[in-house]
């Protein structure tokens, strides 16, 4: 731990011998650099003692009140030191571990009675045959706090290092993208499929994480019926952008054409998980389920596709085919008719008639 844990001891002057015994017990942790301790005997001549006390109280990680009747009788402890300690404790800024020195009314104090006191069961230090055994319990408790603090420091350091790496990687990725993007744009603008592939490949060469370039190159390979290579590119796009719904859908279409129906179904499922508003995905998933003999599920998907896009002739046609197989002939005829009507409307609209 780079920064030692700051310990503040609150005690009455009448209990100074107990404080000294505690300081002696803390030597192992102090020598290990795990803690540094403040008590009022460390105030230097000429310093404003109350200011020094308040400043050290403000920065203490652990506060150890040495509890006795003299502790409760001290007006300064009650009104200043312990009051400030409790205020910081209620804000979650410090820990308070009361140490019971002598028999006293600590169980009636509204704050101390709610805290875990030491030694165990509140057995006063003065009653122990060997006080060292009581101090060892305090040492163990403070050591446990230092372990937690060190773990927090390690976790925070790891978080900062991870954040620094992330920012560095993002900067490097942005620089790669800046160089690769012009080639990607050339691929978009090109009219020849092989020219498109050449430009997309160059963009990928310059930025190996360019998901859109993999996706676009995969689509061109799909158009060229190079389905296995298309699947590879869609997979790369997904690896670099796991929420790329379109890439999952297109890989599903390509897997379907490769007769990999199970893989196609998984791709459509994932695409819908990411974006449930694309009607074509439901339509295609319905068709895969039809091919797999899952007719009822297929109809459910086709109906969802038609809710999202009521003018899909393919969705009506596929649903009609399934209903015909299930023996619902009138419903099948209705779907076929609807598909034909939509296709006629589309042709009429294109011809401007």
CSV table of C-alpha atoms in Angstrom, one decimal:
chain,number,residue,atom,x,y,z
A,1,UNK,CA,0.0,0.0,0.0
A,2,UNK,CA,1.7,3.3,-1.1
A,3,UNK,CA,-0.2,5.5,1.4
A,4,UNK,CA,-0.3,4.3,5.0
A,5,UNK,CA,-3.7,4.1,6.7
A,6,UNK,CA,-4.1,7.1,9.0
A,7,UNK,CA,-5.1,6.2,12.6
A,8,UNK,CA,-6.4,8.8,15.1
A,9,UNK,CA,-6.4,7.9,18.8
A,10,UNK,CA,-8.9,9.8,21.0
A,11,UNK,CA,-8.1,9.4,24.7
A,12,UNK,CA,-8.3,11.1,28.0
A,13,UNK,CA,-5.0,12.2,29.6
A,14,UNK,CA,-5.8,9.9,32.5
A,15,UNK,CA,-5.5,7.0,30.2
A,16,UNK,CA,-2.2,7.8,28.6
A,17,UNK,CA,-0.5,4.6,29.8
A,18,UNK,CA,-3.1,2.6,27.9
A,19,UNK,CA,-2.5,4.7,24.8
A,20,UNK,CA,1.3,4.0,25.1
A,21,UNK,CA,0.6,0.3,25.4
A,22,UNK,CA,-1.5,0.5,22.2
A,23,UNK,CA,1.2,2.4,20.4
A,24,UNK,CA,3.7,-0.3,21.3
A,25,UNK,CA,1.4,-3.0,20.0
A,26,UNK,CA,1.1,-1.2,16.7
A,27,UNK,CA,4.9,-1.3,16.0
A,28,UNK,CA,4.6,-4.2,13.4
A,29,UNK,CA,2.1,-2.4,11.3
A,30,UNK,CA,3.9,0.9,11.6
A,31,UNK,CA,7.3,-0.6,10.6
A,32,UNK,CA,5.6,-2.3,7.6
A,33,UNK,CA,4.4,1.2,6.5
A,34,UNK,CA,0.8,0.1,6.7
A,35,UNK,CA,-0.3,2.7,9.2
A,36,UNK,CA,0.6,6.1,10.6
A,37,UNK,CA,-0.8,7.2,14.0
A,38,UNK,CA,-1.8,10.5,15.3
A,39,UNK,CA,-2.4,11.4,19.0
A,40,UNK,CA,-2.2,14.7,20.7
A,41,UNK,CA,1.2,14.1,22.2
A,42,UNK,CA,2.6,14.6,18.6
A,43,UNK,CA,1.5,18.2,18.5
A,44,UNK,CA,4.6,20.4,18.2
A,45,UNK,CA,5.3,23.4,20.4
A,46,UNK,CA,3.9,26.6,18.9
A,47,UNK,CA,1.2,24.7,16.8
A,48,UNK,CA,-2.5,25.6,17.3
A,49,UNK,CA,-3.3,22.3,19.0
A,50,UNK,CA,-7.0,22.3,18.2
A,51,UNK,CA,-6.4,23.1,14.5
A,52,UNK,CA,-3.9,20.2,14.3
A,53,UNK,CA,-6.4,17.8,16.0
A,54,UNK,CA,-9.2,18.8,13.7
A,55,UNK,CA,-7.1,18.5,10.6
A,56,UNK,CA,-5.9,15.0,11.6
A,57,UNK,CA,-9.5,14.0,12.4
A,58,UNK,CA,-10.6,15.2,9.0
A,59,UNK,CA,-8.1,12.9,7.2
A,60,UNK,CA,-8.1,9.9,9.5
A,61,UNK,CA,-9.2,6.5,7.9
A,62,UNK,CA,-9.7,4.8,11.3
A,63,UNK,CA,-10.6,6.5,14.6
A,64,UNK,CA,-9.9,4.6,17.9
A,65,UNK,CA,-11.7,6.1,20.9
A,66,UNK,CA,-10.1,4.7,24.1
A,67,UNK,CA,-13.2,4.4,26.2
A,68,UNK,CA,-13.4,4.9,30.0
A,69,UNK,CA,-15.2,7.1,32.5
A,70,UNK,CA,-12.5,9.7,32.0
A,71,UNK,CA,-13.2,9.6,28.2
A,72,UNK,CA,-16.9,10.3,28.9
A,73,UNK,CA,-16.0,13.0,31.4
A,74,UNK,CA,-13.8,15.0,29.0
A,75,UNK,CA,-15.7,18.0,27.6
A,76,UNK,CA,-13.3,18.4,24.6
A,77,UNK,CA,-13.6,14.8,23.6
A,78,UNK,CA,-17.4,14.8,23.8
A,79,UNK,CA,-18.0,18.2,22.1
A,80,UNK,CA,-15.2,18.3,19.6
A,81,UNK,CA,-13.2,15.1,18.9
A,82,UNK,CA,-15.8,12.4,19.2
A,83,UNK,CA,-18.5,14.6,17.7
A,84,UNK,CA,-16.4,15.2,14.6
A,85,UNK,CA,-15.5,11.5,14.4
A,86,UNK,CA,-19.2,10.5,14.5
A,87,UNK,CA,-20.0,13.1,11.9
A,88,UNK,CA,-17.5,11.7,9.5
A,89,UNK,CA,-18.5,8.1,10.3
A,90,UNK,CA,-22.2,8.8,9.5
A,91,UNK,CA,-21.1,10.1,6.1
A,92,UNK,CA,-19.1,6.9,5.4
A,93,UNK,CA,-15.8,8.8,5.5
A,94,UNK,CA,-14.1,6.9,8.3
A,95,UNK,CA,-14.3,3.9,10.6
A,96,UNK,CA,-14.7,4.0,14.4
A,97,UNK,CA,-13.5,1.1,16.5
A,98,UNK,CA,-14.1,1.9,20.2
A,99,UNK,CA,-11.6,0.2,22.6
A,100,UNK,CA,-13.0,-0.4,26.1
A,101,UNK,CA,-10.3,0.3,28.6
A,102,UNK,CA,-12.1,0.1,31.9
A,103,UNK,CA,-15.6,-0.6,33.3
A,104,UNK,CA,-17.8,2.3,32.3
A,105,UNK,CA,-21.2,3.1,30.9
A,106,UNK,CA,-20.3,2.6,27.3
A,107,UNK,CA,-23.4,0.4,26.7
A,108,UNK,CA,-25.5,3.5,27.3
A,109,UNK,CA,-23.8,5.8,24.9
A,110,UNK,CA,-26.1,6.2,21.9
A,111,UNK,CA,-23.3,5.9,19.4
A,112,UNK,CA,-20.7,3.5,21.0
A,113,UNK,CA,-23.4,0.9,21.9
A,114,UNK,CA,-24.2,0.6,18.1
A,115,UNK,CA,-20.6,-0.1,17.1
A,116,UNK,CA,-18.5,-3.3,17.3
A,117,UNK,CA,-16.2,-2.7,20.2
A,118,UNK,CA,-12.9,-4.2,21.2
A,119,UNK,CA,-11.7,-6.3,23.0
A,120,UNK,CA,-14.2,-9.0,22.2
A,121,UNK,CA,-17.5,-8.7,24.1
A,122,UNK,CA,-16.4,-5.4,25.5
A,123,UNK,CA,-14.2,-7.0,28.1
A,124,UNK,CA,-12.2,-4.0,29.4
A,125,UNK,CA,-8.4,-4.0,28.8
A,126,UNK,CA,-7.8,-3.4,32.5
A,127,UNK,CA,-9.3,-6.8,33.4
A,128,UNK,CA,-7.0,-8.8,31.2
A,129,UNK,CA,-4.2,-10.6,32.9
A,130,UNK,CA,-2.0,-9.8,29.9
A,131,UNK,CA,-3.0,-6.5,28.3
A,132,UNK,CA,-1.0,-7.6,25.2
A,133,UNK,CA,-3.7,-10.1,24.4
A,134,UNK,CA,-6.3,-7.3,24.3
A,135,UNK,CA,-4.0,-5.1,22.2
A,136,UNK,CA,-3.5,-8.0,19.8
A,137,UNK,CA,-7.2,-8.0,19.0
A,138,UNK,CA,-7.0,-4.3,18.2
A,139,UNK,CA,-4.0,-4.9,16.0
A,140,UNK,CA,-5.8,-7.7,14.1
A,141,UNK,CA,-8.8,-5.5,13.6
A,142,UNK,CA,-6.8,-2.6,12.3
A,143,UNK,CA,-4.7,-4.9,10.1
A,144,UNK,CA,-8.0,-6.2,8.6
A,145,UNK,CA,-9.0,-2.7,7.8
A,146,UNK,CA,-5.6,-2.1,6.1
A,147,UNK,CA,-6.1,-5.2,4.0
A,148,UNK,CA,-9.5,-3.9,2.8
A,149,UNK,CA,-8.0,-0.5,2.1
A,150,UNK,CA,-5.1,-2.1,0.1
A,151,UNK,CA,-7.6,-4.2,-1.9
A,152,UNK,CA,-9.5,-1.0,-2.7
A,153,UNK,CA,-6.2,0.7,-3.8
A,154,UNK,CA,-5.3,-2.2,-6.0
A,155,UNK,CA,-8.8,-2.3,-7.5
A,156,UNK,CA,-8.7,1.4,-8.1
A,157,UNK,CA,-5.2,1.2,-9.6
A,158,UNK,CA,-6.4,-1.7,-11.9
A,159,UNK,CA,-9.4,0.4,-12.9
A,160,UNK,CA,-7.3,3.4,-13.8
A,161,UNK,CA,-4.9,1.2,-15.7
A,162,UNK,CA,-7.8,-0.4,-17.6
A,163,UNK,CA,-9.3,3.0,-18.3
A,164,UNK,CA,-5.9,4.3,-19.6
A,165,UNK,CA,-5.6,1.2,-21.8
A,166,UNK,CA,-9.1,1.7,-23.1
A,167,UNK,CA,-8.5,5.3,-24.0
A,168,UNK,CA,-5.2,4.4,-25.7
A,169,UNK,CA,-6.9,1.7,-27.7
A,170,UNK,CA,-9.8,4.0,-28.6
A,171,UNK,CA,-7.3,6.6,-29.8
A,172,UNK,CA,-5.4,4.0,-31.9
A,173,UNK,CA,-8.6,2.7,-33.3
A,174,UNK,CA,-9.8,6.2,-34.2
A,175,UNK,CA,-6.4,6.8,-36.0
A,176,UNK,CA,-6.7,3.5,-37.9
A,177,UNK,CA,-10.3,4.3,-38.9
A,178,UNK,CA,-9.3,7.7,-40.1
A,179,UNK,CA,-6.8,6.1,-42.5
A,180,UNK,CA,-9.1,3.2,-43.5
A,181,UNK,CA,-12.4,5.1,-44.0
A,182,UNK,CA,-11.5,6.7,-47.5
A,183,UNK,CA,-11.0,3.1,-48.9
A,184,UNK,CA,-14.3,2.0,-47.3
A,185,UNK,CA,-16.0,4.9,-49.0
A,186,UNK,CA,-14.4,4.0,-52.3
A,187,UNK,CA,-15.8,0.5,-51.9
A,188,UNK,CA,-19.3,2.0,-51.3
A,189,UNK,CA,-19.0,4.2,-54.4
A,190,UNK,CA,-17.6,1.5,-56.7
A,191,UNK,CA,-20.0,-0.2,-59.1
A,192,UNK,CA,-17.9,-3.3,-59.9
A,193,UNK,CA,-18.1,-6.1,-57.3
A,194,UNK,CA,-14.4,-6.9,-57.5
A,195,UNK,CA,-13.5,-3.3,-57.2
A,196,UNK,CA,-15.7,-3.1,-54.1
A,197,UNK,CA,-14.0,-6.1,-52.6
A,198,UNK,CA,-10.5,-4.6,-53.3
A,199,UNK,CA,-11.4,-1.4,-51.5
A,200,UNK,CA,-13.1,-3.0,-48.6
A,201,UNK,CA,-10.1,-5.4,-48.2
A,202,UNK,CA,-7.7,-2.4,-48.1
A,203,UNK,CA,-9.8,-0.7,-45.4
A,204,UNK,CA,-9.7,-3.9,-43.4
A,205,UNK,CA,-5.9,-4.2,-43.9
A,206,UNK,CA,-5.6,-0.7,-42.4
A,207,UNK,CA,-8.1,-1.2,-39.7
A,208,UNK,CA,-8.5,-4.8,-38.7
A,209,UNK,CA,-11.5,-3.9,-36.4
A,210,UNK,CA,-13.6,-2.3,-39.1
A,211,UNK,CA,-16.8,-4.2,-38.6
A,212,UNK,CA,-18.7,-2.3,-41.4
A,213,UNK,CA,-16.0,-3.1,-43.9
A,214,UNK,CA,-16.2,-6.9,-43.1
A,215,UNK,CA,-20.0,-6.7,-43.3
A,216,UNK,CA,-19.9,-4.9,-46.7
A,217,UNK,CA,-17.3,-7.2,-48.1
A,218,UNK,CA,-19.4,-10.2,-46.9
A,219,UNK,CA,-22.4,-8.8,-48.6
A,220,UNK,CA,-20.5,-8.5,-51.9
A,221,UNK,CA,-19.2,-12.1,-51.5
A,222,UNK,CA,-22.8,-13.2,-50.9
A,223,UNK,CA,-23.9,-11.5,-54.1
A,224,UNK,CA,-21.1,-13.3,-55.9
A,225,UNK,CA,-22.5,-16.6,-54.3
A,226,UNK,CA,-19.2,-17.1,-52.4
A,227,UNK,CA,-21.3,-18.0,-49.4
A,228,UNK,CA,-18.6,-19.6,-47.2
A,229,UNK,CA,-16.3,-16.6,-47.5
A,230,UNK,CA,-19.3,-14.4,-46.9
A,231,UNK,CA,-20.0,-16.2,-43.6
A,232,UNK,CA,-16.4,-15.6,-42.6
A,233,UNK,CA,-16.7,-11.9,-43.2
A,234,UNK,CA,-20.0,-11.6,-41.4
A,235,UNK,CA,-18.5,-13.5,-38.5
A,236,UNK,CA,-15.6,-11.0,-38.3
A,237,UNK,CA,-18.1,-8.1,-38.4
A,238,UNK,CA,-19.9,-9.7,-35.4
A,239,UNK,CA,-16.6,-10.4,-33.5
A,240,UNK,CA,-15.8,-6.7,-33.7
A,241,UNK,CA,-19.4,-5.5,-33.1
A,242,UNK,CA,-21.3,-8.1,-31.1
A,243,UNK,CA,-24.5,-6.1,-31.4
A,244,UNK,CA,-24.5,-5.9,-35.2
A,245,UNK,CA,-28.0,-7.1,-35.8
A,246,UNK,CA,-27.8,-6.8,-39.6
A,247,UNK,CA,-24.6,-9.0,-39.7
A,248,UNK,CA,-26.4,-11.7,-37.7
A,249,UNK,CA,-29.3,-11.5,-40.1
A,250,UNK,CA,-27.2,-11.7,-43.2
A,251,UNK,CA,-25.1,-14.5,-41.8
A,252,UNK,CA,-28.3,-16.3,-41.1
A,253,UNK,CA,-29.5,-15.8,-44.7
A,254,UNK,CA,-26.1,-17.2,-46.0
A,255,UNK,CA,-26.1,-20.1,-43.6
A,256,UNK,CA,-29.6,-20.9,-44.8
A,257,UNK,CA,-28.4,-21.0,-48.4
A,258,UNK,CA,-25.6,-23.4,-47.2
A,259,UNK,CA,-28.3,-25.6,-45.7
A,260,UNK,CA,-27.0,-24.8,-42.2
A,261,UNK,CA,-30.6,-24.3,-40.9
A,262,UNK,CA,-29.7,-24.7,-37.2
A,263,UNK,CA,-26.9,-22.0,-37.5
A,264,UNK,CA,-29.3,-19.8,-39.5
A,265,UNK,CA,-31.9,-20.0,-36.8
A,266,UNK,CA,-29.4,-19.1,-34.1
A,267,UNK,CA,-28.3,-16.1,-36.2
A,268,UNK,CA,-31.9,-14.9,-36.6
A,269,UNK,CA,-32.6,-15.4,-32.9
A,270,UNK,CA,-29.6,-13.2,-32.0
A,271,UNK,CA,-30.5,-10.6,-34.6
A,272,UNK,CA,-34.0,-10.3,-33.0
A,273,UNK,CA,-32.6,-10.1,-29.5
A,274,UNK,CA,-30.5,-7.1,-30.6
A,275,UNK,CA,-33.2,-5.4,-32.7
A,276,UNK,CA,-36.8,-6.7,-32.6
A,277,UNK,CA,-38.1,-4.2,-35.2
A,278,UNK,CA,-36.8,-5.7,-38.5
A,279,UNK,CA,-39.7,-7.5,-40.2
A,280,UNK,CA,-37.5,-9.4,-42.7
A,281,UNK,CA,-35.7,-11.2,-39.9
A,282,UNK,CA,-39.0,-12.6,-38.5
A,283,UNK,CA,-40.0,-13.5,-42.1
A,284,UNK,CA,-36.7,-15.4,-42.7
A,285,UNK,CA,-36.8,-17.0,-39.3
A,286,UNK,CA,-40.3,-18.2,-40.0
A,287,UNK,CA,-39.1,-19.7,-43.3
A,288,UNK,CA,-36.3,-21.6,-41.5
A,289,UNK,CA,-38.7,-22.9,-38.9
A,290,UNK,CA,-41.0,-24.0,-41.8
A,291,UNK,CA,-38.0,-25.9,-43.4
A,292,UNK,CA,-37.4,-27.5,-40.0
A,293,UNK,CA,-41.0,-28.6,-39.7
A,294,UNK,CA,-41.8,-26.3,-36.8
A,295,UNK,CA,-45.0,-25.0,-38.5
A,296,UNK,CA,-46.8,-23.4,-35.5
A,297,UNK,CA,-43.7,-21.4,-34.5
A,298,UNK,CA,-43.1,-20.5,-38.2
A,299,UNK,CA,-46.6,-19.0,-38.4
A,300,UNK,CA,-46.0,-17.0,-35.2
A,301,UNK,CA,-42.9,-15.4,-36.8
A,302,UNK,CA,-44.7,-14.7,-40.1
A,303,UNK,CA,-47.5,-13.0,-38.2
A,304,UNK,CA,-45.0,-10.9,-36.3
A,305,UNK,CA,-43.4,-10.0,-39.7
A,306,UNK,CA,-46.8,-8.9,-41.1
A,307,UNK,CA,-47.5,-6.8,-38.1
A,308,UNK,CA,-44.3,-4.9,-38.7
A,309,UNK,CA,-44.8,-4.9,-42.5
A,310,UNK,CA,-48.3,-5.7,-43.7
A,311,UNK,CA,-47.3,-5.4,-47.3
A,312,UNK,CA,-44.9,-8.4,-47.6
A,313,UNK,CA,-46.1,-10.8,-50.3
A,314,UNK,CA,-43.4,-13.3,-49.3
A,315,UNK,CA,-44.7,-13.5,-45.7
A,316,UNK,CA,-48.3,-14.1,-46.9
A,317,UNK,CA,-47.1,-16.7,-49.4
A,318,UNK,CA,-45.0,-18.7,-46.9
A,319,UNK,CA,-47.8,-18.6,-44.4
A,320,UNK,CA,-50.2,-19.8,-47.0
A,321,UNK,CA,-47.9,-22.7,-47.8
A,322,UNK,CA,-47.7,-23.7,-44.2
A,323,UNK,CA,-51.4,-23.5,-43.7
A,324,UNK,CA,-52.0,-25.6,-46.7
A,325,UNK,CA,-49.7,-28.3,-45.3
A,326,UNK,CA,-51.6,-28.1,-42.0
A,327,UNK,CA,-54.9,-28.5,-43.9
A,328,UNK,CA,-56.3,-25.0,-43.5
A,329,UNK,CA,-57.0,-24.6,-47.2
A,330,UNK,CA,-59.4,-21.6,-47.0
A,331,UNK,CA,-56.9,-19.7,-44.9
A,332,UNK,CA,-54.1,-20.7,-47.2
A,333,UNK,CA,-56.0,-19.5,-50.3
A,334,UNK,CA,-56.7,-16.2,-48.5
A,335,UNK,CA,-52.9,-15.8,-47.9
A,336,UNK,CA,-52.1,-16.6,-51.5
A,337,UNK,CA,-54.6,-14.1,-52.7
A,338,UNK,CA,-53.3,-11.4,-50.4
A,339,UNK,CA,-49.7,-12.1,-51.7
A,340,UNK,CA,-50.9,-11.8,-55.3
A,341,UNK,CA,-52.8,-8.6,-54.6
A,342,UNK,CA,-49.7,-7.0,-53.1
A,343,UNK,CA,-47.5,-8.1,-56.0
A,344,UNK,CA,-50.0,-6.6,-58.5
A,345,UNK,CA,-50.1,-3.3,-56.6
A,346,UNK,CA,-46.3,-3.2,-56.5
A,347,UNK,CA,-46.2,-3.8,-60.3
A,348,UNK,CA,-48.9,-1.2,-60.9
A,349,UNK,CA,-47.0,1.3,-58.8
A,350,UNK,CA,-43.7,0.7,-60.6
A,351,UNK,CA,-45.3,1.1,-64.0
A,352,UNK,CA,-47.2,4.2,-63.0
A,353,UNK,CA,-50.6,2.8,-64.1
